[in-house]
Short mmCIF file of C-alpha atoms in Angstrom, two decimals:
data_model
loop_
_atom_site.label_atom_id
_atom_site.label_comp_id
_atom_site.label_asym_id
_atom_site.label_seq_id
_atom_site.Cartn_x
_atom_site.Cartn_y
_atom_site.Cartn_z
CA MET A 1 53.05 56.44 30.08
CA TYR A 2 54.81 53.23 31.05
CA LYS A 3 57.82 53.78 33.35
CA VAL A 4 60.71 51.37 33.60
CA CYS A 5 61.89 51.05 37.17
CA THR A 6 65.24 49.35 37.81
CA GLU A 7 66.48 51.23 40.79
CA GLY A 8 67.26 49.21 43.91
CA LEU A 9 67.15 45.88 42.16
CA THR A 10 69.80 43.28 42.77
CA GLU A 11 71.83 41.80 39.98
CA ASN A 12 69.70 38.64 39.86
CA ALA A 13 66.43 40.42 40.27
CA ASP A 14 63.90 40.44 37.45
CA LYS A 15 64.12 43.92 36.01
CA SER A 16 61.28 43.35 33.55
CA ILE A 17 58.74 45.09 35.74
CA PHE A 18 56.65 47.87 34.25
CA TYR A 19 54.21 50.17 35.93
CA LEU A 20 50.84 51.37 34.72
CA GLY A 21 50.02 54.08 37.19
CA SER A 22 50.96 52.50 40.47
CA GLN A 23 50.23 48.89 39.47
CA PRO A 24 53.13 46.69 38.31
CA ILE A 25 52.78 44.65 35.13
CA ASN A 26 55.09 41.82 34.32
CA SER A 27 56.35 42.17 30.75
CA ASN A 28 56.55 38.39 30.39
CA LEU A 29 52.80 38.20 30.85
CA MET A 30 52.27 40.92 28.29
CA LYS A 31 54.15 38.88 25.73
CA LYS A 32 51.85 35.84 26.25
CA PRO A 33 48.42 35.50 24.57
CA ASN A 34 45.90 37.55 26.45
CA VAL A 35 43.76 35.08 28.42
CA PHE A 36 41.09 37.66 29.02
CA TYR A 37 40.47 38.30 25.33
CA PHE A 38 40.59 34.57 24.65
CA LEU A 39 37.80 33.95 27.16
CA ILE A 40 35.78 36.81 25.70
CA SER A 41 36.11 35.27 22.24
CA LEU A 42 34.90 31.90 23.52
CA SER A 43 31.91 33.57 25.17
CA LEU A 44 30.98 35.35 21.95
CA ILE A 45 31.21 32.11 19.96
CA ALA A 46 28.96 30.33 22.47
CA LEU A 47 26.48 33.21 22.37
CA LEU A 48 26.32 33.18 18.58
CA ALA A 49 25.84 29.40 18.57
CA SER A 50 23.02 29.75 21.08
CA CYS A 51 21.34 32.39 18.94
CA GLY A 52 21.67 30.12 15.94
CA GLU A 53 20.00 27.26 17.78
CA LYS A 54 17.14 29.49 18.90
CA LYS A 55 16.70 30.81 15.38
CA ALA A 56 16.59 27.27 14.01
CA GLN A 57 14.14 26.26 16.71
CA LYS A 58 11.93 29.21 15.88
CA THR A 59 12.07 28.40 12.17
CA GLU A 60 10.98 24.80 12.77
CA ASN A 61 8.20 25.81 15.14
CA LYS A 62 4.84 25.73 13.35
CA ALA A 63 2.79 27.15 16.20
CA ASP A 64 2.41 30.49 14.45
CA SER A 65 2.05 29.12 10.90
CA PRO A 66 -1.25 29.75 9.04
CA ALA A 67 -4.05 27.22 9.41
CA ILE A 68 -4.62 24.76 6.56
CA HIS A 69 -8.08 24.29 5.06
CA THR A 70 -8.23 20.95 3.25
CA LEU A 71 -10.98 20.42 0.69
CA ILE A 72 -11.41 16.91 -0.70
CA PHE A 73 -13.86 16.27 -3.53
CA ILE A 74 -14.69 12.57 -3.89
CA ASP A 75 -16.37 11.44 -7.10
CA LYS A 76 -19.62 9.65 -6.28
CA THR A 77 -20.88 9.09 -9.79
CA ALA A 78 -21.24 5.91 -11.82
CA SER A 79 -17.91 6.42 -13.62
CA VAL A 80 -15.72 5.95 -10.53
CA ASP A 81 -15.78 2.66 -8.64
CA VAL A 82 -13.87 2.93 -5.34
CA SER A 83 -14.42 -0.77 -4.65
CA LYS A 84 -11.85 -1.74 -7.30
CA PRO A 85 -8.63 -2.83 -5.55
CA PHE A 86 -6.36 -0.39 -7.41
CA VAL A 87 -8.67 2.59 -6.84
CA ALA A 88 -9.34 1.67 -3.20
CA GLN A 89 -5.64 1.34 -2.38
CA LYS A 90 -4.66 4.54 -4.20
CA TYR A 91 -7.38 6.63 -2.59
CA GLN A 92 -6.88 5.20 0.89
CA GLN A 93 -3.15 5.94 0.72
CA ALA A 94 -3.89 9.42 -0.60
CA LEU A 95 -6.25 10.21 2.27
CA ASN A 96 -3.77 8.94 4.85
CA SER A 97 -0.98 11.09 3.39
CA ILE A 98 -3.18 14.19 3.13
CA ILE A 99 -4.37 13.93 6.72
CA GLU A 100 -0.85 13.25 8.03
CA GLU A 101 0.45 16.36 6.25
CA ASN A 102 -2.42 18.82 6.69
CA VAL A 103 -3.92 18.03 10.10
CA ARG A 104 -1.26 19.51 12.40
CA LYS A 105 -2.66 21.95 14.92
CA SER A 106 -5.67 23.79 16.30
CA GLY A 107 -7.55 25.61 13.54
CA ASP A 108 -6.71 23.26 10.68
CA LYS A 109 -9.94 22.39 8.87
CA PHE A 110 -10.72 19.20 6.95
CA GLU A 111 -13.78 18.91 4.70
CA ILE A 112 -15.08 16.37 2.21
CA TYR A 113 -17.58 17.05 -0.57
CA TYR A 114 -19.14 14.51 -2.88
CA ILE A 115 -18.93 15.17 -6.61
CA HIS A 116 -22.23 14.41 -8.33
CA GLU A 117 -25.14 16.32 -9.87
CA ASN A 118 -25.39 18.59 -6.80
CA THR A 119 -21.73 19.02 -5.81
CA ALA A 120 -22.20 22.45 -4.23
CA LYS A 121 -24.44 20.85 -1.59
CA GLY A 122 -22.43 17.65 -1.32
CA ARG A 123 -20.54 18.35 1.89
CA CYS A 124 -20.48 15.17 3.96
CA LEU A 125 -17.72 15.86 6.50
CA SER A 126 -16.36 18.94 8.25
CA LEU A 127 -13.85 18.66 11.09
CA THR A 128 -11.59 21.17 12.81
CA CYS A 129 -8.37 20.16 14.57
CA ARG A 130 -8.19 21.06 18.27
CA THR A 131 -4.69 19.94 19.22
CA GLU A 132 -2.71 22.94 20.44
CA MET A 133 0.82 23.38 19.13
CA GLU A 134 2.67 25.48 21.71
CA ASP A 135 5.42 27.96 20.93
CA THR A 136 8.56 26.18 22.14
CA GLU A 137 11.06 28.95 21.51
CA GLY A 138 13.53 29.31 24.39
CA MET A 139 12.35 26.21 26.27
CA ASN A 140 14.83 23.87 27.88
CA ALA A 141 15.24 20.31 26.63
CA THR A 142 13.13 18.74 29.41
CA ASP A 143 10.10 20.99 28.87
CA LEU A 144 10.46 20.68 25.12
CA GLU A 145 10.39 16.89 25.27
CA ALA A 146 7.33 16.89 27.55
CA ILE A 147 5.41 19.21 25.24
CA LYS A 148 6.40 17.20 22.17
CA THR A 149 5.22 13.94 23.76
CA SER A 150 1.88 15.47 24.74
CA TYR A 151 1.42 16.95 21.27
CA ASP A 152 2.29 13.69 19.51
CA LEU A 153 -0.26 11.73 21.54
CA SER A 154 -3.02 14.27 20.97
CA ILE A 155 -2.47 14.78 17.24
CA ARG A 156 -2.22 11.03 16.67
CA LYS A 157 -5.67 10.56 18.21
CA GLU A 158 -7.15 13.33 16.09
CA ARG A 159 -5.59 12.06 12.88
CA THR A 160 -6.82 8.53 13.57
CA PHE A 161 -10.36 9.86 14.04
CA VAL A 162 -10.20 11.97 10.87
CA ILE A 163 -8.86 9.06 8.82
CA LYS A 164 -11.64 6.78 10.08
CA GLN A 165 -14.30 9.32 9.13
CA ALA A 166 -12.71 10.04 5.74
CA LEU A 167 -12.48 6.36 4.80
CA ALA A 168 -16.13 5.88 5.73
CA ARG A 169 -17.07 8.68 3.30
CA LEU A 170 -14.82 7.25 0.62
CA ASN A 171 -16.44 3.82 0.81
CA ALA A 172 -20.03 5.06 0.99
CA GLN A 173 -22.19 4.20 -2.01
CA ASN A 174 -24.31 6.71 -3.90
CA ASP A 175 -27.35 4.98 -5.35
CA ASN A 176 -29.33 8.19 -5.77
CA ALA A 177 -30.18 9.90 -9.06
CA SER A 178 -27.40 12.43 -8.39
CA ASN A 179 -24.83 9.86 -9.54
CA ARG A 180 -25.87 10.35 -13.18
CA GLU A 181 -24.10 13.70 -13.54
CA THR A 182 -20.59 14.86 -12.66
CA ASN A 183 -20.54 18.57 -11.86
CA ILE A 184 -16.91 19.35 -11.04
CA LEU A 185 -17.19 23.02 -12.02
CA ALA A 186 -19.59 23.47 -9.09
CA SER A 187 -16.62 22.98 -6.76
CA ILE A 188 -15.10 26.33 -7.75
CA PRO A 189 -17.44 28.51 -5.62
CA VAL A 190 -16.77 26.14 -2.71
CA ILE A 191 -13.02 26.74 -3.06
CA ALA A 192 -13.57 30.51 -3.26
CA LYS A 193 -15.64 30.42 -0.07
CA ALA A 194 -12.92 28.50 1.78
CA SER A 195 -10.32 31.04 0.65
CA GLU A 196 -12.14 33.86 2.45
CA SER A 197 -10.85 32.70 5.84
CA GLY A 198 -7.22 33.51 5.02
CA ALA A 199 -6.15 29.92 5.62
CA VAL A 200 -3.86 28.03 3.26
CA VAL A 201 -6.32 26.15 1.03
CA LYS A 202 -5.35 22.76 -0.38
CA VAL A 203 -7.75 21.08 -2.81
CA TYR A 204 -7.78 17.41 -3.80
CA TYR A 205 -10.00 15.81 -6.42
CA LEU A 206 -10.42 12.05 -6.08
CA SER A 207 -12.08 11.80 -9.45
CA ASP A 208 -11.66 10.88 -13.11
CA MET A 209 -12.29 14.61 -13.81
CA VAL A 210 -14.81 13.75 -16.53
CA GLU A 211 -17.28 16.64 -16.34
CA SER A 212 -20.70 15.41 -17.43
CA VAL A 213 -23.60 17.83 -17.09
CA LYS A 214 -26.73 17.90 -19.28
CA ASN A 215 -26.78 21.65 -19.70
CA GLY A 216 -23.02 22.17 -19.71
CA ARG A 217 -19.79 20.40 -20.56
CA ASP A 218 -20.17 16.68 -21.15
CA PHE A 219 -16.78 15.08 -21.64
CA GLN A 220 -18.32 11.63 -21.83
CA ILE A 221 -20.09 12.58 -25.05
CA LYS A 222 -17.75 15.26 -26.35
CA PRO A 223 -14.29 15.61 -24.82
CA PRO A 224 -11.89 18.24 -26.22
CA LYS A 225 -10.32 16.86 -29.38
CA ASP A 226 -6.87 18.30 -28.65
CA ASP A 227 -4.94 20.58 -26.30
CA SER A 228 -5.80 23.66 -28.32
CA GLU A 229 -9.54 23.08 -27.98
CA ALA A 230 -9.13 22.14 -24.31
CA GLU A 231 -7.35 25.42 -23.63
CA ALA A 232 -10.01 27.44 -25.48
CA TRP A 233 -12.80 25.76 -23.53
CA ALA A 234 -10.96 26.28 -20.25
CA LYS A 235 -10.54 29.98 -20.94
CA ALA A 236 -14.22 30.39 -21.83
CA ASP A 237 -15.41 28.50 -18.74
CA ALA A 238 -13.04 30.36 -16.40
CA GLU A 239 -14.59 33.62 -17.56
CA LYS A 240 -17.84 32.58 -15.83
CA TYR A 241 -16.03 32.56 -12.48
CA LYS A 242 -13.88 35.67 -12.95
CA ASP A 243 -15.58 37.43 -10.01
CA LEU A 244 -14.52 34.70 -7.56
CA ALA A 245 -11.22 35.07 -5.69
CA LEU A 246 -9.57 31.68 -5.23
CA ASN A 247 -6.40 33.23 -3.75
CA GLY A 248 -4.04 30.67 -5.23
CA PRO A 249 -4.86 27.33 -3.56
CA ASP A 250 -2.88 24.17 -4.28
CA VAL A 251 -4.90 21.83 -6.51
CA SER A 252 -4.22 18.11 -6.95
CA MET A 253 -6.10 15.74 -9.26
CA ILE A 254 -5.82 12.17 -8.01
CA LEU A 255 -7.05 10.04 -10.88
CA PRO A 256 -8.40 6.48 -10.48
CA PHE A 257 -6.64 5.13 -13.56
CA GLU A 258 -4.02 2.41 -13.69
CA PRO A 259 -0.78 3.09 -15.61
CA THR A 260 -2.01 0.73 -18.35
CA SER A 261 -5.22 2.71 -19.01
CA SER A 262 -6.00 3.64 -22.62
CA ILE A 263 -6.35 7.19 -23.94
CA LYS A 264 -10.08 6.64 -24.25
CA GLU A 265 -10.29 5.91 -20.52
CA ASN A 266 -7.66 8.36 -19.27
CA ASN A 267 -7.88 11.19 -21.78
CA PRO A 268 -4.94 13.61 -21.35
CA THR A 269 -6.81 16.47 -23.02
CA ILE A 270 -9.36 16.40 -20.19
CA THR A 271 -6.77 16.85 -17.45
CA PHE A 272 -5.10 19.50 -19.63
CA TYR A 273 -8.44 21.33 -19.72
CA TRP A 274 -8.58 21.41 -15.92
CA SER A 275 -4.98 22.56 -15.58
CA LYS A 276 -5.66 25.47 -17.93
CA LEU A 277 -8.98 26.28 -16.25
CA PHE A 278 -7.35 26.63 -12.85
CA GLU A 279 -4.45 28.60 -14.32
CA ASN A 280 -6.97 31.06 -15.74
CA LEU A 281 -8.45 31.36 -12.25
CA GLY A 282 -5.07 32.28 -10.77
CA VAL A 283 -4.10 28.85 -9.42
CA MET A 284 -0.35 28.43 -9.88
CA SER A 285 0.04 24.93 -8.44
CA VAL A 286 -1.96 22.25 -10.29
CA GLN A 287 -0.69 18.69 -10.26
CA GLU A 288 -1.93 15.35 -11.50
CA LEU A 289 -1.31 12.33 -9.29
#
């Protein structure tokens, strides 16, 4: 218990002295805000802020994110002319954006296939990123800046090399007999094979998406007449690939058509067919660019 001691004090003496055990405590101090608890509160706030920063840093760190496997299918048939200014600019910009976004760290894979009569065997480029992205969690600002600078230099060199190789494949001409047919459906087993690695698979078609095969679909001669027929055809064709596991890749169709293109040239029922085909194969993200 606290004991009030006033014995032996002079008239002017401060009688507001309390004892806890044998140690005196000034009551005036007890009435003031407790400095000790105030400092503890500040320490806790600083600790929580530090934890928040580390959590944010860990969230932004992509060192432990899954690898990306990029598959690009470039149409090398007579119906797509990449030498046209509009097509060349659109496809060059697309390749630059894709590489900038998907080539990030060691393990990311970048492949290009040509679409023609023998698409399944049309691989013309296969590169794997080697730039290491270190785990920066808990590093001080100086070390973090040094690692970031080193990473930026290395990944810039790799991306520049990949872009150069990709543009060379884009601009290459196909004067062989394979340019007479457009077998886009043959790309589906290629996508399924890429999905086996467990990487995030992103697929891009630089094509008019006009399937044209002698013993199969030929949209040049007979495109679907409406969305209903396109959906029915897509469902029937997807059934042929039901045993393949695509594991939900992202699919983008980058068409070579200008905004002023006619329906005959840029037939919406054809792209609708492909959207429904991929949906039937379990692909949830299909976009037309």
